[in-house]
PDB file of C-alpha atoms in Angstrom:
ATOM      1  CA  UNK A  21     -33.082 -38.844 211.359  1.00 59.00           C
ATOM      2  CA  UNK A  22     -30.102 -40.849 209.507  1.00 64.00           C
ATOM      3  CA  UNK A  23     -30.438 -43.736 207.797  1.00 63.00           C
ATOM      4  CA  UNK A  24     -28.200 -45.412 210.872  1.00 63.00           C
ATOM      5  CA  UNK A  25     -30.821 -44.270 213.029  1.00 65.00           C
ATOM      6  CA  UNK A  26     -33.671 -45.440 210.623  1.00 68.00           C
ATOM      7  CA  UNK A  27     -32.510 -48.373 210.526  1.00 61.00           C
ATOM      8  CA  UNK A  28     -31.930 -48.970 214.280  1.00 63.00           C
ATOM      9  CA  UNK A  29     -35.500 -48.048 214.633  1.00 63.00           C
ATOM     10  CA  UNK A  30     -36.890 -50.401 212.384  1.00 66.00           C
ATOM     11  CA  UNK A  31     -35.122 -53.206 213.548  1.00 69.00           C
ATOM     12  CA  UNK A  32     -36.195 -52.645 217.321  1.00 69.00           C
ATOM     13  CA  UNK A  33     -39.748 -52.166 215.876  1.00 72.00           C
ATOM     14  CA  UNK A  34     -39.611 -55.374 214.078  1.00 70.00           C
ATOM     15  CA  UNK A  35     -38.152 -57.268 217.591  1.00 69.00           C
ATOM     16  CA  UNK A  36     -41.318 -55.711 219.134  1.00 68.00           C
ATOM     17  CA  UNK A  37     -43.850 -56.921 216.893  1.00 74.00           C
ATOM     18  CA  UNK A  38     -42.147 -59.701 215.528  1.00 81.00           C
ATOM     19  CA  UNK A  39     -40.612 -61.873 218.479  1.00 81.00           C
ATOM     20  CA  UNK A  40     -43.204 -61.345 220.828  1.00 80.00           C
ATOM     21  CA  UNK A  41     -45.738 -63.304 218.509  1.00 85.00           C
ATOM     22  CA  UNK A  42     -43.139 -66.238 218.054  1.00 86.00           C
ATOM     23  CA  UNK A  43     -43.706 -69.497 220.227  1.00 89.00           C
ATOM     24  CA  UNK A  44     -41.493 -69.493 223.224  1.00 87.00           C
ATOM     25  CA  UNK A  45     -38.891 -71.985 222.228  1.00 91.00           C
ATOM     26  CA  UNK A  46     -39.021 -70.424 218.387  1.00 91.00           C
ATOM     27  CA  UNK A  47     -37.695 -67.497 220.091  1.00 89.00           C
ATOM     28  CA  UNK A  48     -34.973 -69.426 222.233  1.00 90.00           C
ATOM     29  CA  UNK A  49     -33.769 -70.664 219.460  1.00 93.00           C
ATOM     30  CA  UNK A  50     -33.830 -67.499 217.363  1.00 90.00           C
ATOM     31  CA  UNK A  51     -31.829 -65.892 220.711  1.00 91.00           C
ATOM     32  CA  UNK A  52     -29.230 -68.411 220.844  1.00 94.00           C
ATOM     33  CA  UNK A  53     -28.528 -68.345 216.871  1.00 94.00           C
ATOM     34  CA  UNK A  54     -28.611 -64.664 216.821  1.00 91.00           C
ATOM     35  CA  UNK A  55     -25.691 -64.681 219.842  1.00 94.00           C
ATOM     36  CA  UNK A  56     -23.350 -67.651 218.671  1.00 95.00           C
ATOM     37  CA  UNK A  57     -23.631 -65.170 214.904  1.00 94.00           C
ATOM     38  CA  UNK A  58     -22.666 -62.106 216.804  1.00 93.00           C
ATOM     39  CA  UNK A  59     -19.915 -64.030 218.957  1.00 95.00           C
ATOM     40  CA  UNK A  60     -17.855 -65.781 215.876  1.00 95.00           C
ATOM     41  CA  UNK A  61     -18.085 -62.214 214.396  1.00 94.00           C
ATOM     42  CA  UNK A  62     -15.962 -60.764 217.244  1.00 92.00           C
ATOM     43  CA  UNK A  63     -17.061 -57.072 216.936  1.00 92.00           C
ATOM     44  CA  UNK A  64     -16.314 -54.602 219.612  1.00 93.00           C
ATOM     45  CA  UNK A  65     -18.920 -55.075 221.910  1.00 92.00           C
ATOM     46  CA  UNK A  66     -18.038 -58.994 222.079  1.00 94.00           C
ATOM     47  CA  UNK A  67     -14.402 -58.316 222.560  1.00 94.00           C
ATOM     48  CA  UNK A  68     -15.036 -55.567 225.307  1.00 95.00           C
ATOM     49  CA  UNK A  69     -17.514 -58.334 226.805  1.00 95.00           C
ATOM     50  CA  UNK A  70     -14.366 -60.424 226.998  1.00 96.00           C
ATOM     51  CA  UNK A  71     -12.344 -57.654 228.692  1.00 96.00           C
ATOM     52  CA  UNK A  72     -14.848 -56.937 231.018  1.00 97.00           C
ATOM     53  CA  UNK A  73     -14.767 -60.729 232.002  1.00 97.00           C
ATOM     54  CA  UNK A  74     -10.703 -61.105 232.530  1.00 97.00           C
ATOM     55  CA  UNK A  75     -11.441 -58.075 235.156  1.00 97.00           C
ATOM     56  CA  UNK A  76     -13.745 -60.263 236.707  1.00 97.00           C
ATOM     57  CA  UNK A  77     -12.059 -64.118 236.460  1.00 97.00           C
ATOM     58  CA  UNK A  78      -8.457 -62.734 236.418  1.00 95.00           C
ATOM     59  CA  UNK A  79      -7.673 -66.214 236.006  1.00 95.00           C
ATOM     60  CA  UNK A  80      -9.548 -67.355 232.889  1.00 95.00           C
ATOM     61  CA  UNK A  81      -7.407 -68.816 230.261  1.00 95.00           C
ATOM     62  CA  UNK A  82      -8.096 -67.351 226.854  1.00 94.00           C
ATOM     63  CA  UNK A  83      -9.885 -70.455 226.265  1.00 95.00           C
ATOM     64  CA  UNK A  84     -11.946 -69.640 229.107  1.00 96.00           C
ATOM     65  CA  UNK A  85     -12.722 -66.274 228.558  1.00 96.00           C
ATOM     66  CA  UNK A  86     -13.852 -67.381 224.736  1.00 95.00           C
ATOM     67  CA  UNK A  87     -16.488 -69.506 226.362  1.00 96.00           C
ATOM     68  CA  UNK A  88     -17.420 -66.867 228.800  1.00 97.00           C
ATOM     69  CA  UNK A  89     -18.379 -64.418 226.352  1.00 96.00           C
ATOM     70  CA  UNK A  90     -20.144 -66.756 224.085  1.00 97.00           C
ATOM     71  CA  UNK A  91     -22.174 -67.839 227.083  1.00 97.00           C
ATOM     72  CA  UNK A  92     -22.224 -64.025 227.860  1.00 97.00           C
ATOM     73  CA  UNK A  93     -23.603 -63.327 224.163  1.00 96.00           C
ATOM     74  CA  UNK A  94     -26.612 -66.172 224.692  1.00 96.00           C
ATOM     75  CA  UNK A  95     -27.184 -64.188 228.201  1.00 97.00           C
ATOM     76  CA  UNK A  96     -27.640 -61.134 226.585  1.00 94.00           C
ATOM     77  CA  UNK A  97     -30.094 -62.188 223.626  1.00 93.00           C
ATOM     78  CA  UNK A  98     -31.556 -64.461 226.096  1.00 95.00           C
ATOM     79  CA  UNK A  99     -32.393 -60.835 227.884  1.00 92.00           C
ATOM     80  CA  UNK A 100     -33.799 -59.242 224.245  1.00 89.00           C
ATOM     81  CA  UNK A 101     -35.588 -62.350 223.285  1.00 91.00           C
ATOM     82  CA  UNK A 102     -37.636 -62.238 226.829  1.00 91.00           C
ATOM     83  CA  UNK A 103     -38.011 -58.513 226.228  1.00 87.00           C
ATOM     84  CA  UNK A 104     -39.315 -58.336 223.162  1.00 86.00           C
ATOM     85  CA  UNK A 105     -42.011 -61.023 224.314  1.00 89.00           C
ATOM     86  CA  UNK A 106     -42.344 -59.374 227.814  1.00 87.00           C
ATOM     87  CA  UNK A 107     -45.558 -57.529 226.770  1.00 86.00           C
ATOM     88  CA  UNK A 108     -47.537 -60.660 225.668  1.00 86.00           C
ATOM     89  CA  UNK A 109     -46.784 -62.529 228.477  1.00 90.00           C
ATOM     90  CA  UNK A 110     -49.848 -63.307 230.753  1.00 93.00           C
ATOM     91  CA  UNK A 111     -49.894 -62.242 234.337  1.00 94.00           C
ATOM     92  CA  UNK A 112     -49.031 -65.469 235.128  1.00 97.00           C
ATOM     93  CA  UNK A 113     -46.300 -65.890 233.468  1.00 94.00           C
ATOM     94  CA  UNK A 114     -44.377 -62.729 234.322  1.00 95.00           C
ATOM     95  CA  UNK A 115     -45.481 -63.961 238.091  1.00 97.00           C
ATOM     96  CA  UNK A 116     -43.779 -67.351 237.701  1.00 97.00           C
ATOM     97  CA  UNK A 117     -40.833 -65.711 235.224  1.00 96.00           C
ATOM     98  CA  UNK A 118     -38.750 -64.934 238.450  1.00 98.00           C
ATOM     99  CA  UNK A 119     -37.944 -66.198 241.733  1.00 97.00           C
ATOM    100  CA  UNK A 120     -36.260 -64.127 244.516  1.00 97.00           C
ATOM    101  CA  UNK A 121     -34.668 -64.827 247.542  1.00 98.00           C
ATOM    102  CA  UNK A 122     -35.104 -62.675 250.402  1.00 98.00           C
ATOM    103  CA  UNK A 123     -37.556 -60.088 249.169  1.00 98.00           C
ATOM    104  CA  UNK A 124     -38.631 -60.010 252.552  1.00 97.00           C
ATOM    105  CA  UNK A 125     -35.806 -57.023 252.849  1.00 98.00           C
ATOM    106  CA  UNK A 126     -37.962 -55.117 250.187  1.00 98.00           C
ATOM    107  CA  UNK A 127     -41.643 -55.609 251.583  1.00 97.00           C
ATOM    108  CA  UNK A 128     -40.534 -55.345 254.955  1.00 97.00           C
ATOM    109  CA  UNK A 129     -38.905 -51.904 253.716  1.00 96.00           C
ATOM    110  CA  UNK A 130     -42.504 -50.762 251.422  1.00 97.00           C
ATOM    111  CA  UNK A 131     -44.214 -51.805 254.887  1.00 96.00           C
ATOM    112  CA  UNK A 132     -42.438 -49.598 256.568  1.00 96.00           C
ATOM    113  CA  UNK A 133     -43.909 -46.589 254.656  1.00 94.00           C
ATOM    114  CA  UNK A 134     -40.268 -44.536 253.820  1.00 95.00           C
ATOM    115  CA  UNK A 135     -39.690 -45.785 250.610  1.00 97.00           C
ATOM    116  CA  UNK A 136     -37.353 -48.408 249.097  1.00 98.00           C
ATOM    117  CA  UNK A 137     -34.404 -47.928 246.650  1.00 98.00           C
ATOM    118  CA  UNK A 138     -33.472 -51.165 244.561  1.00 98.00           C
ATOM    119  CA  UNK A 139     -30.029 -50.721 242.749  1.00 98.00           C
ATOM    120  CA  UNK A 140     -28.928 -53.537 240.687  1.00 97.00           C
ATOM    121  CA  UNK A 141     -26.351 -53.655 237.848  1.00 97.00           C
ATOM    122  CA  UNK A 142     -26.993 -55.127 234.344  1.00 96.00           C
ATOM    123  CA  UNK A 143     -27.301 -58.678 235.499  1.00 98.00           C
ATOM    124  CA  UNK A 144     -30.075 -60.908 233.399  1.00 97.00           C
ATOM    125  CA  UNK A 145     -33.202 -58.990 233.156  1.00 95.00           C
ATOM    126  CA  UNK A 146     -34.204 -56.140 234.944  1.00 93.00           C
ATOM    127  CA  UNK A 147     -36.947 -55.723 233.202  1.00 91.00           C
ATOM    128  CA  UNK A 148     -38.436 -59.057 233.902  1.00 95.00           C
ATOM    129  CA  UNK A 149     -37.897 -58.147 237.558  1.00 96.00           C
ATOM    130  CA  UNK A 150     -39.441 -54.958 237.414  1.00 94.00           C
ATOM    131  CA  UNK A 151     -42.575 -56.490 235.654  1.00 94.00           C
ATOM    132  CA  UNK A 152     -42.558 -59.227 238.650  1.00 97.00           C
ATOM    133  CA  UNK A 153     -42.439 -56.175 241.174  1.00 97.00           C
ATOM    134  CA  UNK A 154     -45.933 -54.355 239.282  1.00 95.00           C
ATOM    135  CA  UNK A 155     -47.292 -57.808 238.842  1.00 95.00           C
ATOM    136  CA  UNK A 156     -46.548 -60.012 241.616  1.00 96.00           C
ATOM    137  CA  UNK A 157     -46.403 -57.621 244.477  1.00 96.00           C
ATOM    138  CA  UNK A 158     -48.824 -55.254 242.963  1.00 95.00           C
ATOM    139  CA  UNK A 159     -45.886 -52.001 243.104  1.00 96.00           C
ATOM    140  CA  UNK A 160     -45.847 -49.514 240.481  1.00 94.00           C
ATOM    141  CA  UNK A 161     -42.030 -47.682 240.843  1.00 95.00           C
ATOM    142  CA  UNK A 162     -40.283 -44.993 239.047  1.00 95.00           C
ATOM    143  CA  UNK A 163     -37.339 -45.586 237.133  1.00 93.00           C
ATOM    144  CA  UNK A 164     -34.852 -43.524 234.699  1.00 90.00           C
ATOM    145  CA  UNK A 165     -33.750 -44.545 231.616  1.00 79.00           C
ATOM    146  CA  UNK A 166     -30.807 -43.361 228.997  1.00 71.00           C
ATOM    147  CA  UNK A 167     -31.472 -41.147 226.286  1.00 60.00           C
ATOM    148  CA  UNK A 168     -31.049 -43.204 223.459  1.00 54.00           C
ATOM    149  CA  UNK A 169     -30.596 -42.335 219.579  1.00 61.00           C
ATOM    150  CA  UNK A 170     -32.990 -42.129 217.290  1.00 60.00           C
ATOM    151  CA  UNK A 171     -35.717 -40.025 219.710  1.00 66.00           C
ATOM    152  CA  UNK A 172     -37.934 -42.721 218.409  1.00 65.00           C
ATOM    153  CA  UNK A 173     -35.962 -45.405 219.877  1.00 64.00           C
ATOM    154  CA  UNK A 174     -35.863 -43.673 223.517  1.00 62.00           C
ATOM    155  CA  UNK A 175     -39.656 -43.300 222.890  1.00 70.00           C
ATOM    156  CA  UNK A 176     -40.538 -46.886 222.011  1.00 71.00           C
ATOM    157  CA  UNK A 177     -38.483 -48.157 225.247  1.00 71.00           C
ATOM    158  CA  UNK A 178     -40.678 -45.645 227.361  1.00 74.00           C
ATOM    159  CA  UNK A 179     -43.521 -47.204 225.546  1.00 78.00           C
ATOM    160  CA  UNK A 180     -42.442 -50.444 226.506  1.00 77.00           C
ATOM    161  CA  UNK A 181     -41.335 -49.907 230.341  1.00 81.00           C
ATOM    162  CA  UNK A 182     -44.576 -47.985 231.281  1.00 81.00           C
ATOM    163  CA  UNK A 183     -46.850 -50.840 229.654  1.00 79.00           C
ATOM    164  CA  UNK A 184     -45.078 -52.984 232.325  1.00 82.00           C
ATOM    165  CA  UNK A 185     -46.411 -50.575 235.030  1.00 84.00           C
ATOM    166  CA  UNK A 186     -43.045 -48.564 235.354  1.00 89.00           C
ATOM    167  CA  UNK A 187     -43.109 -44.872 235.851  1.00 91.00           C
ATOM    168  CA  UNK A 188     -39.776 -43.956 233.284  1.00 88.00           C
ATOM    169  CA  UNK A 189     -38.220 -40.311 233.787  1.00 90.00           C
ATOM    170  CA  UNK A 190     -35.372 -39.087 231.492  1.00 84.00           C
ATOM    171  CA  UNK A 191     -31.688 -39.332 232.709  1.00 75.00           C
ATOM    172  CA  UNK A 192     -30.764 -36.228 231.358  1.00 68.00           C
ATOM    173  CA  UNK A 193     -32.837 -32.487 232.128  1.00 58.00           C
ATOM    174  CA  UNK A 194     -31.821 -32.206 235.816  1.00 65.00           C
ATOM    175  CA  UNK A 195     -35.166 -33.166 236.689  1.00 80.00           C
ATOM    176  CA  UNK A 196     -35.234 -36.790 237.242  1.00 88.00           C
ATOM    177  CA  UNK A 197     -33.381 -36.484 240.981  1.00 91.00           C
ATOM    178  CA  UNK A 198     -36.114 -34.530 242.764  1.00 93.00           C
ATOM    179  CA  UNK A 199     -39.157 -36.530 240.943  1.00 94.00           C
ATOM    180  CA  UNK A 200     -37.350 -39.594 242.121  1.00 95.00           C
ATOM    181  CA  UNK A 201     -36.890 -37.896 245.940  1.00 96.00           C
ATOM    182  CA  UNK A 202     -40.329 -36.739 245.854  1.00 96.00           C
ATOM    183  CA  UNK A 203     -41.646 -40.664 245.099  1.00 96.00           C
ATOM    184  CA  UNK A 204     -39.469 -41.593 248.023  1.00 97.00           C
ATOM    185  CA  UNK A 205     -40.976 -39.806 250.744  1.00 97.00           C
ATOM    186  CA  UNK A 206     -44.141 -40.570 249.604  1.00 96.00           C
ATOM    187  CA  UNK A 207     -43.489 -43.905 250.859  1.00 97.00           C
ATOM    188  CA  UNK A 208     -42.868 -45.069 246.729  1.00 97.00           C
ATOM    189  CA  UNK A 209     -40.451 -47.767 245.380  1.00 98.00           C
ATOM    190  CA  UNK A 210     -37.427 -46.134 242.674  1.00 97.00           C
ATOM    191  CA  UNK A 211     -35.628 -48.931 241.013  1.00 96.00           C
ATOM    192  CA  UNK A 212     -32.048 -48.065 239.266  1.00 95.00           C
ATOM    193  CA  UNK A 213     -29.451 -49.675 237.216  1.00 94.00           C
ATOM    194  CA  UNK A 214     -26.834 -48.485 238.905  1.00 94.00           C
ATOM    195  CA  UNK A 215     -23.345 -50.148 237.859  1.00 95.00           C
ATOM    196  CA  UNK A 216     -22.212 -47.541 235.025  1.00 91.00           C
ATOM    197  CA  UNK A 217     -21.531 -43.199 235.802  1.00 89.00           C
ATOM    198  CA  UNK A 218     -23.437 -41.858 232.704  1.00 75.00           C
ATOM    199  CA  UNK A 219     -22.436 -38.748 234.078  1.00 76.00           C
ATOM    200  CA  UNK A 220     -18.988 -38.924 234.507  1.00 68.00           C
ATOM    201  CA  UNK A 221     -19.325 -37.267 237.844  1.00 75.00           C
ATOM    202  CA  UNK A 222     -20.238 -40.506 239.595  1.00 90.00           C
ATOM    203  CA  UNK A 223     -18.418 -41.664 242.778  1.00 96.00           C
ATOM    204  CA  UNK A 224     -14.628 -43.651 242.659  1.00 96.00           C
ATOM    205  CA  UNK A 225     -14.753 -47.278 243.554  1.00 97.00           C
ATOM    206  CA  UNK A 226     -12.849 -50.350 244.251  1.00 98.00           C
ATOM    207  CA  UNK A 227     -14.465 -52.916 241.769  1.00 98.00           C
ATOM    208  CA  UNK A 228     -12.431 -55.935 240.994  1.00 97.00           C
ATOM    209  CA  UNK A 229      -9.202 -54.642 242.205  1.00 95.00           C
ATOM    210  CA  UNK A 230      -8.680 -51.243 239.806  1.00 96.00           C
ATOM    211  CA  UNK A 231     -11.149 -48.197 240.365  1.00 96.00           C
ATOM    212  CA  UNK A 232     -14.093 -47.548 238.167  1.00 96.00           C
ATOM    213  CA  UNK A 233     -17.191 -44.764 238.796  1.00 95.00           C
ATOM    214  CA  UNK A 234     -20.781 -45.540 239.539  1.00 96.00           C
ATOM    215  CA  UNK A 235     -23.636 -43.382 240.013  1.00 94.00           C
ATOM    216  CA  UNK A 236     -24.102 -41.154 243.311  1.00 94.00           C
ATOM    217  CA  UNK A 237     -27.802 -40.925 242.763  1.00 94.00           C
ATOM    218  CA  UNK A 238     -28.775 -43.663 244.847  1.00 96.00           C
ATOM    219  CA  UNK A 239     -26.604 -43.098 248.015  1.00 97.00           C
ATOM    220  CA  UNK A 240     -27.744 -39.444 247.443  1.00 96.00           C
ATOM    221  CA  UNK A 241     -31.143 -40.339 247.751  1.00 97.00           C
ATOM    222  CA  UNK A 242     -31.074 -42.619 250.577  1.00 97.00           C
ATOM    223  CA  UNK A 243     -29.306 -39.884 252.256  1.00 97.00           C
ATOM    224  CA  UNK A 244     -31.750 -37.152 251.088  1.00 96.00           C
ATOM    225  CA  UNK A 245     -35.065 -39.047 251.376  1.00 97.00           C
ATOM    226  CA  UNK A 246     -34.275 -41.627 254.605  1.00 97.00           C
ATOM    227  CA  UNK A 247     -35.520 -44.594 252.390  1.00 98.00           C
ATOM    228  CA  UNK A 248     -34.076 -47.828 251.886  1.00 98.00           C
ATOM    229  CA  UNK A 249     -31.806 -48.673 249.688  1.00 98.00           C
ATOM    230  CA  UNK A 250     -31.340 -52.420 248.586  1.00 98.00           C
ATOM    231  CA  UNK A 251     -28.828 -54.283 246.239  1.00 98.00           C
ATOM    232  CA  UNK A 252     -30.247 -56.287 243.999  1.00 98.00           C
ATOM    233  CA  UNK A 253     -28.681 -59.172 241.528  1.00 98.00           C
ATOM    234  CA  UNK A 254     -30.126 -61.286 238.963  1.00 98.00           C
ATOM    235  CA  UNK A 255     -29.185 -64.275 237.289  1.00 98.00           C
ATOM    236  CA  UNK A 256     -30.116 -67.131 234.949  1.00 97.00           C
ATOM    237  CA  UNK A 257     -29.707 -70.789 235.463  1.00 94.00           C
ATOM    238  CA  UNK A 258     -30.806 -73.811 233.343  1.00 88.00           C
ATOM    239  CA  UNK A 259     -34.463 -73.009 233.682  1.00 91.00           C
ATOM    240  CA  UNK A 260     -37.131 -70.308 231.782  1.00 91.00           C
ATOM    241  CA  UNK A 261     -37.165 -69.213 235.688  1.00 96.00           C
ATOM    242  CA  UNK A 262     -34.677 -65.872 236.365  1.00 98.00           C
ATOM    243  CA  UNK A 263     -33.282 -65.892 239.574  1.00 98.00           C
ATOM    244  CA  UNK A 264     -32.808 -63.476 241.727  1.00 98.00           C
ATOM    245  CA  UNK A 265     -31.596 -62.039 245.382  1.00 98.00           C
ATOM    246  CA  UNK A 266     -32.684 -58.672 247.363  1.00 98.00           C
ATOM    247  CA  UNK A 267     -29.991 -57.795 249.483  1.00 98.00           C
ATOM    248  CA  UNK A 268     -29.530 -56.600 252.952  1.00 97.00           C
ATOM    249  CA  UNK A 269     -29.803 -53.023 253.471  1.00 98.00           C
ATOM    250  CA  UNK A 270     -26.631 -50.319 252.806  1.00 98.00           C
ATOM    251  CA  UNK A 271     -27.052 -48.138 256.028  1.00 97.00           C
ATOM    252  CA  UNK A 272     -26.606 -44.346 255.881  1.00 97.00           C
ATOM    253  CA  UNK A 273     -23.011 -44.467 258.351  1.00 96.00           C
ATOM    254  CA  UNK A 274     -23.475 -42.275 261.405  1.00 94.00           C
ATOM    255  CA  UNK A 275     -20.906 -39.631 260.702  1.00 94.00           C
ATOM    256  CA  UNK A 276     -19.143 -37.873 257.821  1.00 95.00           C
ATOM    257  CA  UNK A 277     -19.533 -35.152 255.298  1.00 95.00           C
ATOM    258  CA  UNK A 278     -22.619 -35.707 252.529  1.00 95.00           C
ATOM    259  CA  UNK A 279     -19.851 -36.455 250.043  1.00 95.00           C
ATOM    260  CA  UNK A 280     -17.799 -39.169 252.799  1.00 97.00           C
ATOM    261  CA  UNK A 281     -21.093 -41.137 253.089  1.00 97.00           C
ATOM    262  CA  UNK A 282     -22.024 -41.345 249.572  1.00 97.00           C
ATOM    263  CA  UNK A 283     -18.265 -43.081 248.775  1.00 97.00           C
ATOM    264  CA  UNK A 284     -18.872 -45.364 251.725  1.00 98.00           C
ATOM    265  CA  UNK A 285     -22.246 -46.502 250.611  1.00 98.00           C
ATOM    266  CA  UNK A 286     -21.215 -46.481 246.695  1.00 98.00           C
ATOM    267  CA  UNK A 287     -18.471 -48.552 248.013  1.00 98.00           C
ATOM    268  CA  UNK A 288     -20.892 -51.119 249.586  1.00 98.00           C
ATOM    269  CA  UNK A 289     -22.798 -51.140 246.496  1.00 98.00           C
ATOM    270  CA  UNK A 290     -20.616 -52.235 244.387  1.00 98.00           C
ATOM    271  CA  UNK A 291     -19.291 -54.753 246.784  1.00 98.00           C
ATOM    272  CA  UNK A 292     -22.544 -55.981 246.740  1.00 98.00           C
ATOM    273  CA  UNK A 293     -22.796 -55.905 242.660  1.00 98.00           C
ATOM    274  CA  UNK A 294     -19.610 -58.157 242.500  1.00 98.00           C
ATOM    275  CA  UNK A 295     -20.574 -60.516 244.732  1.00 97.00           C
ATOM    276  CA  UNK A 296     -23.759 -61.765 241.962  1.00 97.00           C
ATOM    277  CA  UNK A 297     -21.178 -60.368 239.274  1.00 98.00           C
ATOM    278  CA  UNK A 298     -18.353 -62.707 240.208  1.00 98.00           C
ATOM    279  CA  UNK A 299     -21.110 -65.871 240.860  1.00 97.00           C
ATOM    280  CA  UNK A 300     -22.388 -65.555 237.306  1.00 98.00           C
ATOM    281  CA  UNK A 301     -20.250 -63.670 235.090  1.00 97.00           C
ATOM    282  CA  UNK A 302     -21.613 -64.250 232.335  1.00 97.00           C
ATOM    283  CA  UNK A 303     -24.958 -62.719 233.396  1.00 98.00           C
ATOM    284  CA  UNK A 304     -23.255 -59.254 233.092  1.00 98.00           C
ATOM    285  CA  UNK A 305     -23.845 -57.546 229.979  1.00 95.00           C
ATOM    286  CA  UNK A 306     -21.287 -54.919 230.118  1.00 95.00           C
ATOM    287  CA  UNK A 307     -20.315 -54.332 226.842  1.00 93.00           C
ATOM    288  CA  UNK A 308     -18.890 -50.489 227.352  1.00 92.00           C
ATOM    289  CA  UNK A 309     -15.977 -49.610 229.269  1.00 92.00           C
ATOM    290  CA  UNK A 310     -16.360 -49.266 232.672  1.00 93.00           C
ATOM    291  CA  UNK A 311     -13.033 -49.188 234.676  1.00 95.00           C
ATOM    292  CA  UNK A 312     -11.026 -46.042 234.670  1.00 93.00           C
ATOM    293  CA  UNK A 313      -8.052 -47.521 232.764  1.00 92.00           C
ATOM    294  CA  UNK A 314     -10.467 -48.298 230.309  1.00 91.00           C
ATOM    295  CA  UNK A 315     -12.094 -45.263 229.291  1.00 83.00           C
ATOM    296  CA  UNK A 316      -8.650 -44.031 227.301  1.00 62.00           C
ATOM    297  CA  UNK A 317      -9.997 -44.277 223.987  1.00 53.00           C
ATOM    298  CA  UNK A 318      -6.265 -45.043 222.614  1.00 47.00           C
ATOM    299  CA  UNK A 319      -6.839 -48.342 224.606  1.00 42.00           C
ATOM    300  CA  UNK A 320      -9.305 -51.194 222.615  1.00 38.00           C
ATOM    301  CA  UNK A 321     -12.798 -51.464 221.510  1.00 39.00           C
ATOM    302  CA  UNK A 322     -15.025 -49.368 223.535  1.00 45.00           C
TER     303      UNK A 322
END
């Protein structure tokens, strides 16, 4: 393991070991302070965040984009402070920490017994939403995690999410899809963060006026298993309680090839994500390239 990898792992270990012990107001202030410092330094992540917001809010002035990126970094650090502290939250704190709308789409889908796929973008705190599902709804689920470097950091994330009641599968290795399909056929729940393609073989979609790629997995799983596909969007307001919405199901088209059906369904998913992101752009934590036009390495920060 390189010195940089050891440092990265140590910093995350410090976060989970120390931040969760802080009083909540102290953790909130710490997160905001770190966010503001990072924003002022205008590193590659902040520049990319601002560039992405420029696509979401195309008529924003440079001052508005700067305000959005500052709010975006504060939202991003709120996610981290909450995530570091989630393992120490009581069941009641978790249950009261999220107030989703239209949950009946999820509960009705689970009651039908055919399995449910929840697909989310990188909005607000998807880990808190997951903990709410396992705690408030008492429903376990399966998800997929990107292989992080160093391996010890990936192991920390897996242990953290498993501690919240999730079954975590590695994104790489080729076995995740089959396991997810089995869970769905058994009537289970699968949750996938689905606004960024990690395979370079995703489905091309129109997203805020330009082309991007998103994973085919949610649509393919729905077609193959008969499970319900539900988009979910999340956001923060001025309270300590995260907000969210379960959107209506995305139907499998009656005609077309599998690829054509996947394209239509993934576009519908992208449209639902865009609705939530447009309403709360500062809570979209996309600090990486997303649009195809931005994937040329000669163009700006990553």
